[in-house]
């Protein structure tokens, strides 16, 4: 089970409704599985045992909702494109989904495609995706109707980039049919470009290239609002991973500096905690990055996630999603904090009552199977003599240059 990957992913997530401080809250948790590397498909009967265990949780919380998520990468999108191509296939798929969900006492379906139906015939596929959403909503109403049972839920996780939004989604149409939309506000910049860039900055920076200044969390979510989606239907998609770049030299480590030829890679937050470099906070973007003699990583920490969730609450969005739990420090051993420090920080802000704004409705979490095999020591931190936009974390001594040299030499 741990070896399964999302080639044709089938996910299960929980949506637990809570009542606190006079507002309704929903917390959503993903458990992601999929097709094996050998090409074997993860069939519905393979998840029955998992569904049974999750249904048992309803004895603890009667308001718990269990949903199935389908999605994955561009290969999966081709399968969905085949389904969405004709009305007959769309209706048959919707009927089968509704029957599957009701027979197993599941409460809804989530569409989770990173690049839905985008390609050469993007205009046609754009409408096919919206037709599929419409068919699912109609099928749920016809075939999923049960006396004294709530209607089946339907949601989607969407690409944040403007060029994909315009090409792949009929936004106003799908917004009417979906219960909520999670905007994956990470990996916003092309990692193949050979410049240091933060993939999930809250705000843009004047020092970033002009074409990148609107590729940030605030702008991508507000773009969906401008396209016609009510804020209360939009979830802020958060992630626990960092993007690593190869440095040309240890003196060129600021946003926008050129990078080496090595292909960027991903680090979990637990791996970031043992990265061994110096942490710098970018004040304009409200995010941290770390670097050592050879590498640079842009990531989120508890402080930056709290900043994002506070922004989300202040602006009246519907909540946040988190992807994925296995990328957080799920044991708490790497960062020497409690388990799941990132998720805990974000949820802590959501749990606090807001004085001037209604509490957001959703928290959506996407865990996967934990894969870390080692225990780590925390990242070392220091002060650095950077420009005013790059502010290091709490000082640990009064000699930044000497401290910097010693830390780098430990790599």
CSV table of C-alpha atoms in Angstrom, one decimal:
chain,number,residue,atom,x,y,z
A,1,UNK,CA,0.0,0.0,0.0
A,2,UNK,CA,2.8,2.4,0.8
A,3,UNK,CA,4.2,2.0,-2.7
A,4,UNK,CA,1.1,3.2,-4.4
A,5,UNK,CA,1.4,6.4,-6.5
A,6,UNK,CA,-1.1,8.8,-8.0
A,7,UNK,CA,-1.2,7.7,-11.6
A,8,UNK,CA,-4.9,7.2,-11.4
A,9,UNK,CA,-5.4,8.3,-7.9
A,10,UNK,CA,-8.4,7.5,-5.7
A,11,UNK,CA,-8.4,9.4,-2.4
A,12,UNK,CA,-10.6,9.3,0.6
A,13,UNK,CA,-11.1,12.3,2.7
A,14,UNK,CA,-13.0,13.2,5.8
A,15,UNK,CA,-15.2,16.3,6.2
A,16,UNK,CA,-16.0,16.7,9.9
A,17,UNK,CA,-18.4,19.5,10.8
A,18,UNK,CA,-17.7,21.3,14.1
A,19,UNK,CA,-19.6,24.0,15.9
A,20,UNK,CA,-17.5,26.6,17.9
A,21,UNK,CA,-17.9,30.2,18.9
A,22,UNK,CA,-21.3,30.4,17.0
A,23,UNK,CA,-19.9,29.4,13.6
A,24,UNK,CA,-20.0,26.1,11.6
A,25,UNK,CA,-16.7,24.6,10.7
A,26,UNK,CA,-15.8,21.7,8.4
A,27,UNK,CA,-12.5,20.0,8.5
A,28,UNK,CA,-11.5,17.8,5.6
A,29,UNK,CA,-8.7,15.2,5.6
A,30,UNK,CA,-7.4,13.3,2.5
A,31,UNK,CA,-5.9,9.9,2.5
A,32,UNK,CA,-4.4,9.4,-1.0
A,33,UNK,CA,-3.8,6.1,-2.8
A,34,UNK,CA,-3.6,5.2,-6.4
A,35,UNK,CA,-2.2,2.9,-9.2
A,36,UNK,CA,0.9,1.0,-8.5
A,37,UNK,CA,4.2,1.6,-10.4
A,38,UNK,CA,3.7,-1.7,-12.2
A,39,UNK,CA,0.5,-0.4,-13.8
A,40,UNK,CA,-2.0,-2.3,-11.6
A,41,UNK,CA,-5.1,-0.3,-11.0
A,42,UNK,CA,-6.4,0.3,-7.4
A,43,UNK,CA,-9.9,-1.1,-7.7
A,44,UNK,CA,-13.0,-0.1,-5.6
A,45,UNK,CA,-13.0,-3.4,-3.8
A,46,UNK,CA,-9.5,-2.6,-2.5
A,47,UNK,CA,-10.7,0.4,-0.6
A,48,UNK,CA,-13.8,-1.2,1.0
A,49,UNK,CA,-11.9,-2.1,4.2
A,50,UNK,CA,-10.6,1.5,4.5
A,51,UNK,CA,-14.1,2.9,4.0
A,52,UNK,CA,-15.5,0.6,6.7
A,53,UNK,CA,-12.9,1.8,9.2
A,54,UNK,CA,-13.7,5.4,8.3
A,55,UNK,CA,-17.5,4.9,8.6
A,56,UNK,CA,-16.9,3.6,12.1
A,57,UNK,CA,-15.7,7.2,13.0
A,58,UNK,CA,-19.2,8.4,12.5
A,59,UNK,CA,-20.0,6.8,15.9
A,60,UNK,CA,-17.6,9.3,17.4
A,61,UNK,CA,-18.8,12.3,15.3
A,62,UNK,CA,-22.2,11.9,13.6
A,63,UNK,CA,-21.5,15.0,11.5
A,64,UNK,CA,-18.5,13.3,9.8
A,65,UNK,CA,-18.7,13.2,6.0
A,66,UNK,CA,-16.7,10.7,4.0
A,67,UNK,CA,-15.8,11.5,0.3
A,68,UNK,CA,-13.9,9.8,-2.5
A,69,UNK,CA,-11.5,11.8,-4.6
A,70,UNK,CA,-10.4,10.9,-8.1
A,71,UNK,CA,-7.5,12.7,-9.9
A,72,UNK,CA,-3.8,12.7,-10.6
A,73,UNK,CA,-1.5,13.9,-13.2
A,74,UNK,CA,-1.8,14.6,-17.0
A,75,UNK,CA,-2.1,10.8,-17.7
A,76,UNK,CA,-5.2,10.7,-15.6
A,77,UNK,CA,-6.5,13.8,-17.3
A,78,UNK,CA,-6.4,11.8,-20.6
A,79,UNK,CA,-8.7,9.1,-19.1
A,80,UNK,CA,-11.1,11.7,-17.8
A,81,UNK,CA,-11.0,13.5,-21.2
A,82,UNK,CA,-12.2,10.2,-22.8
A,83,UNK,CA,-15.1,10.0,-20.2
A,84,UNK,CA,-16.0,13.7,-20.7
A,85,UNK,CA,-16.0,13.5,-24.5
A,86,UNK,CA,-19.6,12.4,-25.1
A,87,UNK,CA,-22.8,12.9,-23.2
A,88,UNK,CA,-23.5,9.2,-23.0
A,89,UNK,CA,-20.1,8.5,-21.3
A,90,UNK,CA,-20.6,11.5,-18.9
A,91,UNK,CA,-24.0,10.4,-17.8
A,92,UNK,CA,-22.9,6.8,-17.4
A,93,UNK,CA,-19.9,7.9,-15.3
A,94,UNK,CA,-22.1,10.1,-13.2
A,95,UNK,CA,-24.6,7.3,-12.6
A,96,UNK,CA,-21.9,4.8,-11.6
A,97,UNK,CA,-20.3,7.4,-9.2
A,98,UNK,CA,-23.7,8.0,-7.5
A,99,UNK,CA,-24.4,4.3,-7.2
A,100,UNK,CA,-20.9,3.6,-5.9
A,101,UNK,CA,-21.1,6.4,-3.3
A,102,UNK,CA,-24.6,5.5,-2.0
A,103,UNK,CA,-23.9,1.7,-1.8
A,104,UNK,CA,-20.9,2.4,0.4
A,105,UNK,CA,-22.5,5.1,2.4
A,106,UNK,CA,-20.1,7.7,1.2
A,107,UNK,CA,-21.1,11.4,1.1
A,108,UNK,CA,-19.6,12.8,-2.0
A,109,UNK,CA,-16.9,13.1,-4.7
A,110,UNK,CA,-13.9,15.4,-5.3
A,111,UNK,CA,-12.3,16.0,-8.7
A,112,UNK,CA,-8.5,16.5,-8.1
A,113,UNK,CA,-6.7,17.1,-11.4
A,114,UNK,CA,-3.6,19.2,-11.6
A,115,UNK,CA,-4.0,20.0,-15.3
A,116,UNK,CA,-7.6,19.1,-16.1
A,117,UNK,CA,-8.2,18.4,-19.8
A,118,UNK,CA,-5.7,21.0,-21.0
A,119,UNK,CA,-3.9,20.4,-24.2
A,120,UNK,CA,-4.1,21.2,-28.0
A,121,UNK,CA,-7.9,21.2,-28.0
A,122,UNK,CA,-8.1,23.2,-24.8
A,123,UNK,CA,-11.2,25.2,-25.7
A,124,UNK,CA,-13.2,22.1,-26.4
A,125,UNK,CA,-11.8,20.3,-23.4
A,126,UNK,CA,-12.6,23.3,-21.2
A,127,UNK,CA,-16.2,22.8,-22.0
A,128,UNK,CA,-16.0,19.1,-21.6
A,129,UNK,CA,-14.7,19.5,-18.0
A,130,UNK,CA,-17.6,21.8,-17.2
A,131,UNK,CA,-20.0,19.4,-18.9
A,132,UNK,CA,-18.6,16.6,-16.7
A,133,UNK,CA,-19.2,18.7,-13.6
A,134,UNK,CA,-22.7,19.4,-14.7
A,135,UNK,CA,-23.4,15.7,-15.5
A,136,UNK,CA,-22.0,14.7,-12.0
A,137,UNK,CA,-24.3,17.2,-10.3
A,138,UNK,CA,-27.3,16.0,-12.3
A,139,UNK,CA,-26.4,12.3,-11.7
A,140,UNK,CA,-26.1,12.9,-8.0
A,141,UNK,CA,-29.5,14.5,-8.0
A,142,UNK,CA,-31.2,11.7,-10.0
A,143,UNK,CA,-29.4,8.5,-8.9
A,144,UNK,CA,-28.1,9.6,-5.5
A,145,UNK,CA,-31.3,10.8,-4.1
A,146,UNK,CA,-32.2,9.1,-0.8
A,147,UNK,CA,-35.0,9.8,1.6
A,148,UNK,CA,-33.8,11.5,4.8
A,149,UNK,CA,-30.3,11.7,3.4
A,150,UNK,CA,-28.4,14.9,2.5
A,151,UNK,CA,-27.5,15.4,-1.1
A,152,UNK,CA,-24.2,14.1,-2.3
A,153,UNK,CA,-21.3,16.6,-2.2
A,154,UNK,CA,-19.2,17.6,-5.2
A,155,UNK,CA,-16.0,19.5,-5.0
A,156,UNK,CA,-12.8,20.1,-7.0
A,157,UNK,CA,-9.1,21.0,-6.6
A,158,UNK,CA,-7.9,23.3,-9.3
A,159,UNK,CA,-4.7,24.7,-10.8
A,160,UNK,CA,-3.8,28.2,-9.6
A,161,UNK,CA,-2.0,29.6,-12.7
A,162,UNK,CA,-3.9,32.1,-14.7
A,163,UNK,CA,-3.0,30.7,-18.1
A,164,UNK,CA,-4.4,27.3,-17.0
A,165,UNK,CA,-7.4,28.8,-15.4
A,166,UNK,CA,-8.4,30.6,-18.6
A,167,UNK,CA,-7.6,27.6,-20.8
A,168,UNK,CA,-9.0,24.7,-18.7
A,169,UNK,CA,-12.0,26.0,-16.7
A,170,UNK,CA,-15.3,27.5,-17.5
A,171,UNK,CA,-15.1,29.1,-14.1
A,172,UNK,CA,-18.6,30.6,-13.6
A,173,UNK,CA,-20.2,27.4,-14.8
A,174,UNK,CA,-18.4,25.0,-12.5
A,175,UNK,CA,-18.6,27.4,-9.5
A,176,UNK,CA,-22.4,27.0,-9.7
A,177,UNK,CA,-22.3,23.2,-9.6
A,178,UNK,CA,-19.5,22.7,-7.0
A,179,UNK,CA,-19.9,22.9,-3.3
A,180,UNK,CA,-16.4,24.3,-2.9
A,181,UNK,CA,-13.2,24.8,-4.9
A,182,UNK,CA,-9.7,24.3,-3.5
A,183,UNK,CA,-7.1,26.5,-5.3
A,184,UNK,CA,-3.7,24.8,-5.0
A,185,UNK,CA,-1.7,27.9,-4.2
A,186,UNK,CA,1.8,26.4,-4.5
A,187,UNK,CA,4.3,25.5,-7.2
A,188,UNK,CA,3.2,28.9,-8.7
A,189,UNK,CA,6.5,29.5,-10.6
A,190,UNK,CA,8.1,27.3,-13.3
A,191,UNK,CA,10.9,25.4,-11.4
A,192,UNK,CA,12.8,24.9,-14.7
A,193,UNK,CA,13.6,28.5,-14.9
A,194,UNK,CA,17.2,29.1,-13.7
A,195,UNK,CA,16.5,31.8,-11.1
A,196,UNK,CA,15.9,31.5,-7.3
A,197,UNK,CA,12.1,31.8,-6.7
A,198,UNK,CA,9.7,31.0,-3.9
A,199,UNK,CA,7.0,28.7,-5.1
A,200,UNK,CA,4.3,29.8,-2.6
A,201,UNK,CA,4.9,33.4,-1.6
A,202,UNK,CA,1.9,35.2,0.0
A,203,UNK,CA,2.6,38.5,-1.8
A,204,UNK,CA,4.7,39.5,-4.7
A,205,UNK,CA,8.1,41.3,-4.4
A,206,UNK,CA,9.3,44.4,-6.2
A,207,UNK,CA,12.7,42.5,-6.6
A,208,UNK,CA,11.1,39.6,-8.4
A,209,UNK,CA,11.0,39.7,-12.3
A,210,UNK,CA,8.0,41.7,-13.5
A,211,UNK,CA,6.3,38.6,-15.0
A,212,UNK,CA,6.4,36.9,-11.6
A,213,UNK,CA,5.0,39.6,-9.4
A,214,UNK,CA,1.4,38.4,-9.6
A,215,UNK,CA,2.4,34.7,-9.1
A,216,UNK,CA,1.6,34.6,-5.4
A,217,UNK,CA,-1.1,33.3,-3.1
A,218,UNK,CA,-3.0,36.6,-2.8
A,219,UNK,CA,-3.2,37.3,-6.5
A,220,UNK,CA,-4.1,33.7,-7.6
A,221,UNK,CA,-7.0,33.4,-5.2
A,222,UNK,CA,-8.3,36.9,-6.0
A,223,UNK,CA,-8.1,36.0,-9.7
A,224,UNK,CA,-10.6,33.2,-9.1
A,225,UNK,CA,-12.8,35.8,-7.3
A,226,UNK,CA,-12.6,38.1,-10.3
A,227,UNK,CA,-13.6,35.2,-12.5
A,228,UNK,CA,-16.8,35.0,-10.6
A,229,UNK,CA,-16.4,32.5,-7.8
A,230,UNK,CA,-17.9,33.5,-4.4
A,231,UNK,CA,-15.1,33.8,-1.8
A,232,UNK,CA,-16.9,31.4,0.6
A,233,UNK,CA,-16.6,28.6,-2.0
A,234,UNK,CA,-12.8,29.1,-2.3
A,235,UNK,CA,-10.3,27.2,-0.2
A,236,UNK,CA,-6.7,28.3,0.1
A,237,UNK,CA,-4.5,25.3,-0.9
A,238,UNK,CA,-1.4,25.0,1.3
A,239,UNK,CA,1.5,22.6,1.0
A,240,UNK,CA,4.2,21.2,3.2
A,241,UNK,CA,6.9,20.8,0.6
A,242,UNK,CA,9.8,23.1,-0.3
A,243,UNK,CA,11.5,23.6,-3.7
A,244,UNK,CA,15.3,23.2,-3.8
A,245,UNK,CA,17.6,24.9,-6.2
A,246,UNK,CA,21.3,24.5,-6.8
A,247,UNK,CA,23.3,27.7,-6.0
A,248,UNK,CA,26.0,29.1,-8.3
A,249,UNK,CA,27.7,30.4,-5.2
A,250,UNK,CA,26.9,30.9,-1.5
A,251,UNK,CA,26.9,34.7,-2.1
A,252,UNK,CA,24.1,34.5,-4.7
A,253,UNK,CA,21.1,33.4,-2.6
A,254,UNK,CA,18.5,36.1,-2.9
A,255,UNK,CA,15.2,35.9,-4.8
A,256,UNK,CA,15.9,36.5,-8.5
A,257,UNK,CA,19.6,35.4,-8.4
A,258,UNK,CA,20.6,32.9,-11.1
A,259,UNK,CA,20.9,29.2,-10.1
A,260,UNK,CA,22.9,26.2,-11.2
A,261,UNK,CA,22.0,23.7,-13.9
A,262,UNK,CA,20.7,21.0,-11.5
A,263,UNK,CA,17.0,20.2,-11.8
A,264,UNK,CA,15.0,21.6,-8.8
A,265,UNK,CA,13.7,19.0,-6.4
A,266,UNK,CA,11.3,18.8,-3.5
A,267,UNK,CA,11.9,18.5,0.2
A,268,UNK,CA,9.4,17.6,2.9
A,269,UNK,CA,9.2,20.0,5.9
A,270,UNK,CA,11.0,17.3,8.0
A,271,UNK,CA,13.9,17.4,5.5
A,272,UNK,CA,13.9,21.2,5.5
A,273,UNK,CA,14.4,21.1,9.3
A,274,UNK,CA,17.6,19.2,8.8
A,275,UNK,CA,18.7,21.2,5.7
A,276,UNK,CA,21.5,22.6,7.8
A,277,UNK,CA,21.7,26.1,6.4
A,278,UNK,CA,20.7,29.6,7.4
A,279,UNK,CA,17.0,30.6,7.4
A,280,UNK,CA,16.1,34.0,6.0
A,281,UNK,CA,12.6,35.6,6.1
A,282,UNK,CA,11.6,37.5,3.0
A,283,UNK,CA,9.5,40.4,4.5
A,284,UNK,CA,7.7,41.4,1.3
A,285,UNK,CA,6.6,37.9,0.4
A,286,UNK,CA,6.0,36.8,4.0
A,287,UNK,CA,7.8,33.5,3.5
A,288,UNK,CA,11.1,32.0,4.6
A,289,UNK,CA,13.9,30.4,2.6
A,290,UNK,CA,17.1,28.6,3.7
A,291,UNK,CA,20.5,28.2,2.0
A,292,UNK,CA,23.8,26.5,2.7
A,293,UNK,CA,27.0,26.4,0.6
A,294,UNK,CA,25.5,24.5,-2.3
A,295,UNK,CA,21.6,24.6,-2.1
A,296,UNK,CA,18.7,26.9,-1.6
A,297,UNK,CA,15.1,26.0,-0.5
A,298,UNK,CA,11.9,28.0,-0.5
A,299,UNK,CA,9.4,26.6,1.9
A,300,UNK,CA,6.6,27.4,4.4
A,301,UNK,CA,7.1,27.2,8.2
A,302,UNK,CA,4.5,27.6,11.0
A,303,UNK,CA,4.9,31.4,11.0
A,304,UNK,CA,4.3,31.8,7.3
A,305,UNK,CA,1.3,29.4,7.3
A,306,UNK,CA,-0.2,31.4,10.2
A,307,UNK,CA,0.3,34.5,8.1
A,308,UNK,CA,-1.5,33.0,5.2
A,309,UNK,CA,-4.4,31.6,7.2
A,310,UNK,CA,-4.9,35.0,8.9
A,311,UNK,CA,-4.9,36.6,5.4
A,312,UNK,CA,-7.5,34.0,4.3
A,313,UNK,CA,-9.7,34.7,7.3
A,314,UNK,CA,-9.4,38.5,7.0
A,315,UNK,CA,-10.5,38.4,3.3
A,316,UNK,CA,-13.5,36.1,3.9
A,317,UNK,CA,-12.4,33.0,2.0
A,318,UNK,CA,-14.0,29.7,2.8
A,319,UNK,CA,-11.1,27.9,4.5
A,320,UNK,CA,-7.9,26.1,3.6
A,321,UNK,CA,-6.7,22.8,2.3
A,322,UNK,CA,-3.4,21.1,3.2
A,323,UNK,CA,-1.3,18.9,1.0
A,324,UNK,CA,-0.1,16.6,2.2
A,325,UNK,CA,0.3,15.2,5.7
A,326,UNK,CA,3.3,12.9,4.9
A,327,UNK,CA,5.3,16.0,3.9
A,328,UNK,CA,4.7,17.6,7.3
A,329,UNK,CA,6.9,16.5,10.2
A,330,UNK,CA,4.3,13.9,11.2
A,331,UNK,CA,6.4,12.5,14.1
A,332,UNK,CA,7.6,15.8,15.4
A,333,UNK,CA,11.1,14.4,15.7
A,334,UNK,CA,12.8,16.3,12.8
A,335,UNK,CA,11.9,19.8,13.9
A,336,UNK,CA,11.8,19.0,17.6
A,337,UNK,CA,8.2,20.1,17.9
A,338,UNK,CA,4.9,18.5,18.3
A,339,UNK,CA,3.8,16.2,15.5
A,340,UNK,CA,2.4,17.9,12.3
A,341,UNK,CA,3.8,21.4,13.2
A,342,UNK,CA,2.6,23.0,9.9
A,343,UNK,CA,-0.9,21.7,10.1
A,344,UNK,CA,-1.1,22.5,13.8
A,345,UNK,CA,-0.1,26.1,13.1
A,346,UNK,CA,-2.6,26.7,10.3
A,347,UNK,CA,-5.4,25.0,12.2
A,348,UNK,CA,-4.6,27.0,15.3
A,349,UNK,CA,-5.4,30.3,13.5
A,350,UNK,CA,-8.6,28.8,12.1
A,351,UNK,CA,-9.7,27.8,15.6
A,352,UNK,CA,-9.3,31.3,17.0
A,353,UNK,CA,-12.5,33.5,16.9
A,354,UNK,CA,-12.3,36.5,14.6
A,355,UNK,CA,-13.5,39.8,15.8
A,356,UNK,CA,-14.5,41.4,12.5
A,357,UNK,CA,-14.9,38.5,10.1
A,358,UNK,CA,-17.0,35.3,10.1
A,359,UNK,CA,-15.0,32.1,10.7
A,360,UNK,CA,-14.1,30.3,7.5
A,361,UNK,CA,-16.1,27.1,6.8
A,362,UNK,CA,-13.5,24.5,5.7
A,363,UNK,CA,-10.2,23.0,6.6
A,364,UNK,CA,-9.1,20.4,4.0
A,365,UNK,CA,-6.2,18.2,4.5
A,366,UNK,CA,-4.5,15.8,2.1
A,367,UNK,CA,-2.4,13.2,3.8
A,368,UNK,CA,-0.6,10.5,2.0
A,369,UNK,CA,1.2,7.4,3.3
A,370,UNK,CA,4.1,8.5,5.6
A,371,UNK,CA,7.4,7.7,3.9
A,372,UNK,CA,10.1,9.3,6.1
A,373,UNK,CA,12.6,6.7,7.5
A,374,UNK,CA,15.0,8.8,9.5
A,375,UNK,CA,15.1,11.0,12.6
A,376,UNK,CA,16.7,14.4,12.2
A,377,UNK,CA,18.1,17.3,14.1
A,378,UNK,CA,16.6,20.8,13.5
A,379,UNK,CA,17.8,23.5,11.1
A,380,UNK,CA,20.4,25.9,12.5
A,381,UNK,CA,19.4,29.6,12.4
A,382,UNK,CA,21.4,32.8,12.5
A,383,UNK,CA,21.3,36.5,11.7
A,384,UNK,CA,22.6,37.7,8.4
A,385,UNK,CA,23.5,41.2,7.1
A,386,UNK,CA,21.0,41.1,4.3
A,387,UNK,CA,19.0,44.0,2.8
A,388,UNK,CA,15.9,45.2,4.5
A,389,UNK,CA,13.6,42.8,2.6
A,390,UNK,CA,15.4,39.7,3.7
A,391,UNK,CA,15.2,39.4,7.5
A,392,UNK,CA,16.8,36.4,9.2
A,393,UNK,CA,15.0,34.5,12.0
A,394,UNK,CA,15.7,35.1,15.7
A,395,UNK,CA,19.4,35.9,16.4
A,396,UNK,CA,21.4,33.3,18.2
A,397,UNK,CA,24.6,35.4,18.6
A,398,UNK,CA,26.1,38.8,17.9
A,399,UNK,CA,28.6,37.7,15.2
A,400,UNK,CA,26.6,36.9,12.1
A,401,UNK,CA,29.6,36.6,9.7
A,402,UNK,CA,31.5,34.3,12.0
A,403,UNK,CA,28.4,32.3,12.7
A,404,UNK,CA,27.5,32.0,9.0
A,405,UNK,CA,31.0,30.6,8.1
A,406,UNK,CA,30.8,28.0,10.8
A,407,UNK,CA,27.3,26.8,9.8
A,408,UNK,CA,28.3,26.5,6.2
A,409,UNK,CA,31.4,24.6,7.0
A,410,UNK,CA,29.2,22.0,8.8
A,411,UNK,CA,27.5,21.0,5.6
